[in-house]
Coordinates of C-alpha atoms and ligand atoms in Angstrom, one line a residue:
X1 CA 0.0 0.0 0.0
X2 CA 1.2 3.5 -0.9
X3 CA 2.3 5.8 1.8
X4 CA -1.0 8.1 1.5
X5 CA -3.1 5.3 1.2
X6 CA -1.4 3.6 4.2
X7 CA -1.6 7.0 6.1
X8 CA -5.6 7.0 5.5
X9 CA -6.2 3.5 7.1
X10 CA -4.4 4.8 10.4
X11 CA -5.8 7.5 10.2
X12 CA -9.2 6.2 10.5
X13 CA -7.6 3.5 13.0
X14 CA -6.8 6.0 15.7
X15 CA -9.8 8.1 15.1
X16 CA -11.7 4.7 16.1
X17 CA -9.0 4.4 19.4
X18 CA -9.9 7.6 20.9
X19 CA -13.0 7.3 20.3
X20 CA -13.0 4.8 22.1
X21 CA -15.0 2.7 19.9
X22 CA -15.2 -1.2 19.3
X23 CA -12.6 -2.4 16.7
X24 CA -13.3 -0.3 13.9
X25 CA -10.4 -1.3 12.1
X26 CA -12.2 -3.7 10.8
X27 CA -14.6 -1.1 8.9
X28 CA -12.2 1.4 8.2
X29 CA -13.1 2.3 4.5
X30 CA -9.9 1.8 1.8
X31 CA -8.9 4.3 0.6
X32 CA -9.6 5.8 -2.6
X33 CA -7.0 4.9 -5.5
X34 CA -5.8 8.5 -6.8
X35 CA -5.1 8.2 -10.8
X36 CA -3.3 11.1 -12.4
X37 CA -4.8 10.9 -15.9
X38 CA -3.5 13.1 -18.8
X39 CA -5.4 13.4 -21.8
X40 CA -6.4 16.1 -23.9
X41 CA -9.4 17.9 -23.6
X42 CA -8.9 21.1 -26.3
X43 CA -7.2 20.4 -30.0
X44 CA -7.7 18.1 -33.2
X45 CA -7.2 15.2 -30.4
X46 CA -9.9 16.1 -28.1
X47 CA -12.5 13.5 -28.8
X48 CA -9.6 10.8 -28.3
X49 CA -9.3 12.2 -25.2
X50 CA -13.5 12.2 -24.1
X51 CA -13.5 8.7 -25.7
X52 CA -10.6 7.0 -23.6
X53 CA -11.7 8.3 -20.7
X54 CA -15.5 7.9 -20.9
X55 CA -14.3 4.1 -21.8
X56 CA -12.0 4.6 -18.5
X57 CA -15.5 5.3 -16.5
X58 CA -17.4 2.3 -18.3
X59 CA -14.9 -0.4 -17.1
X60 CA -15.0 1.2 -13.8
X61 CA -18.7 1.5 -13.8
X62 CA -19.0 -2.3 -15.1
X63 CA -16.4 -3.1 -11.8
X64 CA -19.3 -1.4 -9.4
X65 CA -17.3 2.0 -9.1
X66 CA -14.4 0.0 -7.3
X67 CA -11.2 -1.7 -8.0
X68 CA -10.5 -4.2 -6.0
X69 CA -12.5 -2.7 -3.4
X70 CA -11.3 0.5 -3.4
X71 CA -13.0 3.4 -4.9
X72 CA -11.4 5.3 -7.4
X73 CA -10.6 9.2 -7.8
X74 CA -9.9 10.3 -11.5
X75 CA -7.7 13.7 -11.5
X76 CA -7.9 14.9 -14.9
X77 CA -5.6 17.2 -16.7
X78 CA -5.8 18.9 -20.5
X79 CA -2.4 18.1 -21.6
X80 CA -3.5 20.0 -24.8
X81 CA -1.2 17.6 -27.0
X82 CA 1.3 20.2 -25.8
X83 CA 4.8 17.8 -25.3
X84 CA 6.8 20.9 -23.6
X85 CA 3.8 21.1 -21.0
X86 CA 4.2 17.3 -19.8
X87 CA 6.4 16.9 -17.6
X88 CA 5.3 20.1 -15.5
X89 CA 1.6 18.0 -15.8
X90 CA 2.8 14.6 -14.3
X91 CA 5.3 16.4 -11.6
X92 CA 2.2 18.6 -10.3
X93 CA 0.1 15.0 -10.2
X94 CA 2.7 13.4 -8.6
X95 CA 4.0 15.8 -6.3
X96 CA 1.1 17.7 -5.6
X97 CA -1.9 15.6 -5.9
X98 CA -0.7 12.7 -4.5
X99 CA -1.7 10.3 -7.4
X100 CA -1.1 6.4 -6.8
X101 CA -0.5 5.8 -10.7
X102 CA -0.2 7.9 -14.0
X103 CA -2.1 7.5 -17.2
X104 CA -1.7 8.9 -20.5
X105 CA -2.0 10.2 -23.1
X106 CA -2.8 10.3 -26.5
X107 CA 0.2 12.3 -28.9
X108 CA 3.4 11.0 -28.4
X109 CA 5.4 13.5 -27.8
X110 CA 3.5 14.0 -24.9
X111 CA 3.4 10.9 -23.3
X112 CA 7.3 10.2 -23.8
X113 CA 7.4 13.6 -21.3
X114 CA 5.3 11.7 -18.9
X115 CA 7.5 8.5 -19.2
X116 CA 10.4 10.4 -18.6
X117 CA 8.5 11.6 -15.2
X118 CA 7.4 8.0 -14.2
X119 CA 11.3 6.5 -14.8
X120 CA 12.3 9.2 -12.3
X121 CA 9.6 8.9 -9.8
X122 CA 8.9 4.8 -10.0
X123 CA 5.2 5.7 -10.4
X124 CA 3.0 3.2 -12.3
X125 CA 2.0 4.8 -15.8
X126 CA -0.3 2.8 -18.7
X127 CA -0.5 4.7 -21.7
X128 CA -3.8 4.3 -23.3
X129 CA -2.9 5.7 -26.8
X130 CA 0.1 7.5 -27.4
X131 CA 1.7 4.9 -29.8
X132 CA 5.4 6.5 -29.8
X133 CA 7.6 2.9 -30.7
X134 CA 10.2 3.8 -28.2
X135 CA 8.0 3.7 -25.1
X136 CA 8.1 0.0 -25.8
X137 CA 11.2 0.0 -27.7
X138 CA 14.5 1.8 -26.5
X139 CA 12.8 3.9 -24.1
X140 CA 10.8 0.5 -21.9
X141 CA 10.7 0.9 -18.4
X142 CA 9.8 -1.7 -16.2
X143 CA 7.3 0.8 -14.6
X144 CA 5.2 1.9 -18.0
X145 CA 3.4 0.0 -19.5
X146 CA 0.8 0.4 -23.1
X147 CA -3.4 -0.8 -23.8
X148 CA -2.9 0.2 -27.2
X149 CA -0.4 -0.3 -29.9
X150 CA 2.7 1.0 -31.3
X151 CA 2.9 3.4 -34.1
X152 CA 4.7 0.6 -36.2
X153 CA 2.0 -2.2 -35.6
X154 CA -0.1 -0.2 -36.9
X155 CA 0.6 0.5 -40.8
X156 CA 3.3 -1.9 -41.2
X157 CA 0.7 -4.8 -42.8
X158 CA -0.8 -2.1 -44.8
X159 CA 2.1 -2.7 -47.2
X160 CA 1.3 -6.2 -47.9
X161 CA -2.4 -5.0 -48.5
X162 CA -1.5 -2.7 -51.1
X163 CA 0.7 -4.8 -52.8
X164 CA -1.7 -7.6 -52.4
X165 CA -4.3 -5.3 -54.4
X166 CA -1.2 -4.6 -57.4
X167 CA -0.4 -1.1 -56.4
X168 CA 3.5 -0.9 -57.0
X169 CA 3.6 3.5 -56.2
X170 CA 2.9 5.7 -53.2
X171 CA 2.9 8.7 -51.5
X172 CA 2.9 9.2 -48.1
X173 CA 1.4 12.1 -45.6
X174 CA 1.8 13.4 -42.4
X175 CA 2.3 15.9 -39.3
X176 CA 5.9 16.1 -38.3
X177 CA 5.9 14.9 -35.1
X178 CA 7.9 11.5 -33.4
X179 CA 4.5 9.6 -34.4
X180 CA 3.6 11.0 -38.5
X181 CA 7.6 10.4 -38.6
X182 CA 7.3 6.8 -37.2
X183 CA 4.5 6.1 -39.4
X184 CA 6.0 7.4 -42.8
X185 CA 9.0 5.1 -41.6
X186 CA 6.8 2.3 -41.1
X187 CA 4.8 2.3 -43.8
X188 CA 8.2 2.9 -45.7
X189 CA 9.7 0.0 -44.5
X190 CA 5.9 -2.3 -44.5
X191 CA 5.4 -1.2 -48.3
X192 CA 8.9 -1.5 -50.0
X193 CA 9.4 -4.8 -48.6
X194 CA 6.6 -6.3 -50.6
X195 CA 8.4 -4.2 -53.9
X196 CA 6.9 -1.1 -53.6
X197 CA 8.2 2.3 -53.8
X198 CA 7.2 5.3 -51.9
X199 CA 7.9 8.1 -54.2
X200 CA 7.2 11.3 -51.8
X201 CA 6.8 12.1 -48.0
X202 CA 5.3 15.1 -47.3
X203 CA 4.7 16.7 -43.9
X204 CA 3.0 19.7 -42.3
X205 CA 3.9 21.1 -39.0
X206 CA 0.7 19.3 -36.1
X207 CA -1.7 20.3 -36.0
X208 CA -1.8 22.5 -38.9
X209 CA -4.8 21.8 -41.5
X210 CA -3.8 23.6 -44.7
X211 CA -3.3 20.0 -46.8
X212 CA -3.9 22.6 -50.2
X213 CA -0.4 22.8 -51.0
X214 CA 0.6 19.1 -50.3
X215 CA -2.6 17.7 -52.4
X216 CA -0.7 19.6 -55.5
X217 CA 2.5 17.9 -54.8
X218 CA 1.0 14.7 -54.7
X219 CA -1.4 15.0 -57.7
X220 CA 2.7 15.9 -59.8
X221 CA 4.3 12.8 -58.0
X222 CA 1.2 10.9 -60.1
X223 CA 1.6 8.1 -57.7
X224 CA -0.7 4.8 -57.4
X225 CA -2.1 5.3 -54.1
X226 CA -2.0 7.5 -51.1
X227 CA -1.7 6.9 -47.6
X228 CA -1.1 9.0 -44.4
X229 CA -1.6 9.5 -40.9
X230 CA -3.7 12.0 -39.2
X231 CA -6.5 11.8 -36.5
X232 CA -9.1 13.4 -34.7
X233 CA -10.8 16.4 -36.1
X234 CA -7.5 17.0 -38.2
X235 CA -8.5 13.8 -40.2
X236 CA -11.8 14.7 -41.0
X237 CA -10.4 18.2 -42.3
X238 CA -7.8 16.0 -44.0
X239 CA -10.6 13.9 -45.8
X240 CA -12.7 16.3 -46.8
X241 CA -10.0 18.3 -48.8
X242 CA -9.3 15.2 -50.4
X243 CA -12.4 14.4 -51.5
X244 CA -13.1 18.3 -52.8
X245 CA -10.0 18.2 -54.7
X246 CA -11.2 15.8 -56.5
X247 CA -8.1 13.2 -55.8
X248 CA -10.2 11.1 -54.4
X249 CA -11.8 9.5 -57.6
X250 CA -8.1 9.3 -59.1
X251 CA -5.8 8.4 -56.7
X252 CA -7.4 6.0 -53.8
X253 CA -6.4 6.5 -50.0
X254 CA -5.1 3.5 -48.1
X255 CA -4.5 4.5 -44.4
X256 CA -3.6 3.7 -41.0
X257 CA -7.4 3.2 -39.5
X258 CA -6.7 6.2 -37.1
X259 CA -7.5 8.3 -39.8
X260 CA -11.1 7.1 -40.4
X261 CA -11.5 6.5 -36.9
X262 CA -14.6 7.9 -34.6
X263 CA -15.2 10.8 -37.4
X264 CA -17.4 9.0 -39.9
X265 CA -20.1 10.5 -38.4
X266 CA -18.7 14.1 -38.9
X267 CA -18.6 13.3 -43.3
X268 CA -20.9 12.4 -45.5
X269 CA -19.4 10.1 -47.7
X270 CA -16.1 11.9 -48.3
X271 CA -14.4 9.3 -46.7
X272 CA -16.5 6.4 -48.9
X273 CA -14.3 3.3 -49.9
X274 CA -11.2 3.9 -48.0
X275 CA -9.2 0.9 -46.9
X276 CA -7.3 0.7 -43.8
X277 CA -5.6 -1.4 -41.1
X278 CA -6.3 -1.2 -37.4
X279 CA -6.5 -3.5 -34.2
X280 CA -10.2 -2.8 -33.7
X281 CA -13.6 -2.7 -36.4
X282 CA -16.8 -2.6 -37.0
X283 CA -18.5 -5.9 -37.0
X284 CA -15.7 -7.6 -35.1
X285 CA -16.8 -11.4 -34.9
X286 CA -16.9 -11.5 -31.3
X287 CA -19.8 -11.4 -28.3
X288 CA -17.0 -9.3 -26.1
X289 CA -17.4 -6.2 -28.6
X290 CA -21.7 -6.9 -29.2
X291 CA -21.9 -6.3 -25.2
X292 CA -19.6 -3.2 -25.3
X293 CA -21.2 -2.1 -27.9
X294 CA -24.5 -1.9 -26.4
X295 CA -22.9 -0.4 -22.9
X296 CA -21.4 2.1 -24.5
X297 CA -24.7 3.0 -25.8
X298 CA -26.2 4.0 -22.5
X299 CA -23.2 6.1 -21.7
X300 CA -22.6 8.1 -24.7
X301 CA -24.3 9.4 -27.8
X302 CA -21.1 8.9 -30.2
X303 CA -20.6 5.9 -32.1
X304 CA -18.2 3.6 -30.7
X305 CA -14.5 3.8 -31.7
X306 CA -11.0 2.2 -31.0
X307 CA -10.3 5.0 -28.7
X308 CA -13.3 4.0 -26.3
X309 CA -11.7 0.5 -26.5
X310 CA -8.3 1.7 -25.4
X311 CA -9.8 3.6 -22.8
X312 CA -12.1 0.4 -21.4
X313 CA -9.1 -1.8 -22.0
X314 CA -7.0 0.4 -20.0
X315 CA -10.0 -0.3 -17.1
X316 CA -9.7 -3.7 -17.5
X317 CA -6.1 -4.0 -17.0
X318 CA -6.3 -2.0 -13.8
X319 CA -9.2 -4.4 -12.7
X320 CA -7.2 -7.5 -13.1
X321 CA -3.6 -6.3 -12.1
X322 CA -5.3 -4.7 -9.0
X323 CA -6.6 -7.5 -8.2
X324 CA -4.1 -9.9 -8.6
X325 CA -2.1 -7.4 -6.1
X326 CA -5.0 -6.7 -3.8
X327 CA -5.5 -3.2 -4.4
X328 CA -2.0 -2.1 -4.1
X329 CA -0.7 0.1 -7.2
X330 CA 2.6 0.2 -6.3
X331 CA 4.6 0.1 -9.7
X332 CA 6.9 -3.0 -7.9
X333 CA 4.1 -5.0 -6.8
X334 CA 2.0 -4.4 -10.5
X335 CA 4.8 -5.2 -13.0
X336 CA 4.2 -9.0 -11.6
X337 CA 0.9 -8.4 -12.3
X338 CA 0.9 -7.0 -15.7
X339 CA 3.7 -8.4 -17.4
X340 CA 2.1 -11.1 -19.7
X341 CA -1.9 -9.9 -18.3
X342 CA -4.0 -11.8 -21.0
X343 CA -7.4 -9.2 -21.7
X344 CA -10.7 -10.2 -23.4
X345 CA -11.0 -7.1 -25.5
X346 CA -13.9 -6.2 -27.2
X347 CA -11.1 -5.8 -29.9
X348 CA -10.2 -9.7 -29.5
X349 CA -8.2 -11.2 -27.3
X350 CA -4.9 -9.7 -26.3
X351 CA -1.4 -10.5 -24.3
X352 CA 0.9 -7.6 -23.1
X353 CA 4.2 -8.6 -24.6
X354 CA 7.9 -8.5 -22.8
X355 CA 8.3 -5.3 -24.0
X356 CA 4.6 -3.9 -22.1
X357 CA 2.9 -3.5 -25.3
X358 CA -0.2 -5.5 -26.6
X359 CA 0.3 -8.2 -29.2
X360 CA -2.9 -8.4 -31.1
X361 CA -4.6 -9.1 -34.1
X362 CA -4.5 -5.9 -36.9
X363 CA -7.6 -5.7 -38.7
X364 CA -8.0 -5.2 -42.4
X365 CA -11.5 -2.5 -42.8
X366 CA -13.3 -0.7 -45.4
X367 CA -15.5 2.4 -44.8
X368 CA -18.9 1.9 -45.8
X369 CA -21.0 4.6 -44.8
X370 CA -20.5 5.9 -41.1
X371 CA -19.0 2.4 -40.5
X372 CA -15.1 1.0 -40.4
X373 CA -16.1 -2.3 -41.7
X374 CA -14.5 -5.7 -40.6
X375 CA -12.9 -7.4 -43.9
X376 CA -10.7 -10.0 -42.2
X377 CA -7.5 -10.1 -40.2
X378 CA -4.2 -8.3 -42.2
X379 CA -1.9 -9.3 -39.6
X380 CA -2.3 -12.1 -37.2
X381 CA -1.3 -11.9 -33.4
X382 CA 1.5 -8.6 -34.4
X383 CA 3.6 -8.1 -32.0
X384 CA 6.1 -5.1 -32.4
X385 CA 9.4 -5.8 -32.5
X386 CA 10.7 -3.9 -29.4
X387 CA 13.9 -4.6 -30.5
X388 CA 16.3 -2.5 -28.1
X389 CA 13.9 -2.7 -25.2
X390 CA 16.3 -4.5 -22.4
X391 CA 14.1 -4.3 -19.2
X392 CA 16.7 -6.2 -16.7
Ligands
BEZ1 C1 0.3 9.5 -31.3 O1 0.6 10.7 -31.2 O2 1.0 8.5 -31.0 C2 -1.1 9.2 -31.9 C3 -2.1 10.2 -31.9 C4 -3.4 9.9 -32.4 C5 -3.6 8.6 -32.9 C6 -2.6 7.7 -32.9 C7 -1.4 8.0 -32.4

């Protein structure tokens, strides 16, 4: 048990003593389990942000409020997507509020600010987006820990898609920042090893939305096809210029699924055809994601997305590790518990690797109306390759 939790119990213990009262020990209440949780709230990532954590709330809801029997305090913090403001974030929750664990966050630059944080301070910390490669790769800490994916996992089997489909050119498109550059690398690297050949890699500075002057450049490099990263509200804008300038019927768009994820709803039809890869669908094949589905229903009014998976997966973990250590959150005591955890997702099952990251199935999808549909499995059981994570 964590110092302030530890200090609560006896607290309540000699309240009972001078009282004079009958063993209350035995009734003292545990105490609450603090979580410092850093998402953003303002900016093209905001309703990545509402989604994890209203999926947070829904595992925690599902668990009765508690985790293994102790209630559970959310303290919430707009990190904006704003990397230079993260580690003055997870100090104050650490230092100030007292928070038992981290989590966090969506962009990548922020959350390798965090991680940075939790190495120094030993804190717990699950990242319930952010896909940054390193956090898992060269940067792993036996203390951190992801729910979600790396930025490699998922584009690299978009390559074998494509060239599955005969399409031997592309260009690639992005925001320069650590995760548009790990997913240009990735797709890169994903594409040209089944003989294709990237012929451009444009960036813009996140989260700028002027795509005008990049659309030219890519109608002159006449390529095949055309994929990119971009998310939130940034990849509706991104979509909808595509379609208006008219690249759309010429040049088709094959994409990491963030890009067509949880703004379907905000189009109408721009975004019509697209294929993409991703480690969650619509009309998955499983009874795990029919009952989410209709939970998530009662709690929200948007369509369900891999984000609100993240977030409920990221509850789920908690439930189980906690568990397993009997409500103690200490980052020592949880690593036991996590390391291997095996979760029935409503994405399909999954198994947190060596390296803390999930290895899970990668989903090929087509958008069919407001709907990221389910087309069959493009990369079985990936797990990233971690390669210069050394944990002992
Ligand atoms: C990232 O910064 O790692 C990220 C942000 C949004 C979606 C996917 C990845």
């Amino acid at each position: 048990m964590r110092t302030h939790a530890r200090r609560q119990v006896l607290h309540a213990v000699a309240g009972s003593l001078m009282l004079g009262a009958a063993p209350r020990i035995l009734q003292a209440k545990p105490a609450a389990l603090r979580i410092g949780v850093m998402l953003p709230a303002s900016g093209t990532y905001a309703p990545l942000g509402a989604a994890i954590l209203q999926g947070m709330r829904l595992a925690l809801q599902e668990s009765g409020g508690q985790w293994a029997g102790r209630p559970v305090e959310f303290l919430t913090v707009d990190d904006e997507s704003n990397p230079s403001k993260a580690p003055e974030h997870a100090n104050r929750l650490i230092a100030r509020d007292k928070v038992d664990l981290l989590i966090g966050s969506v962009h990548s630059g922020v959350a390798l600010g965090m991680a940075k944080v939790a190495r120094e301070s030993g804190h717990l910390m699950l990242i319930p987006n952010a896909g940054a490669n390193a956090l898992t790769g060269s940067a792993c800490a036996p203390n951190v820990f992801r729910t979600s994916f790396s930025n490699w996992q998922t584009i690299y089997p978009l390559g074998k898609v494509m060239a599955d489909q005969g399409i031997k050119t592309a260009a690639f498109l992005t925001w320069k920042y650590t995760a548009g550059q790990e997913y240009a690398e990735a797709f890169a690297q994903g594409f040209e090893a089944h003989g294709g050949k990237v012929l451009t890699s444009l960036t813009l500075p996140f989260p700028q939305l002027e795509f005008g002057p990049l659309l030219a450049q890519i109608a002159a490099a006449r390529p095949q096809a055309v994929s990119c990263f971009f998310s939130g509200s940034g990849a509706a804008k991104f979509l909808l210029d595509y379609a208006r300038s008219g690249l759309k019927d010429k040049i088709p768009l094959y994409v990491t699924g963030h890009t067509t994820e949880g703004i379907l709803h905000a189009l109408k039809g721009e975004a019509e055809g697209i294929t993409s890869v991703l480690h969650y669908a619509d009309g998955l094949p499983n009874a795990k994601d029919k009952a989410f589905r209709q939970a998530w229903k009662k709690v929200s009014k948007l369509p369900v997305d891999v984000f609100a998976v993240q977030g409920y997966d990221t509850g789920l973990v908690l439930a189980q590790a906690l568990k397993a250590t009997q409500g103690d959150p200490t980052a020592k005591v949880m690593q036991k518990a996590l390391e291997g955890i095996r979760i029935s997702s409503p994405r399909g099952d999954w198994v947190m690797s060596k390296a803390h990251n999930p290895i899970q199935d990668i989903y090929l999808r087509q958008v069919v109306g407001q709907q990221n549909l389910y087309k069959g499995i493009a990369a079985k059981a990936l797990e990233d390759p971690g390669s210069n994570c050394r944990l002992s």
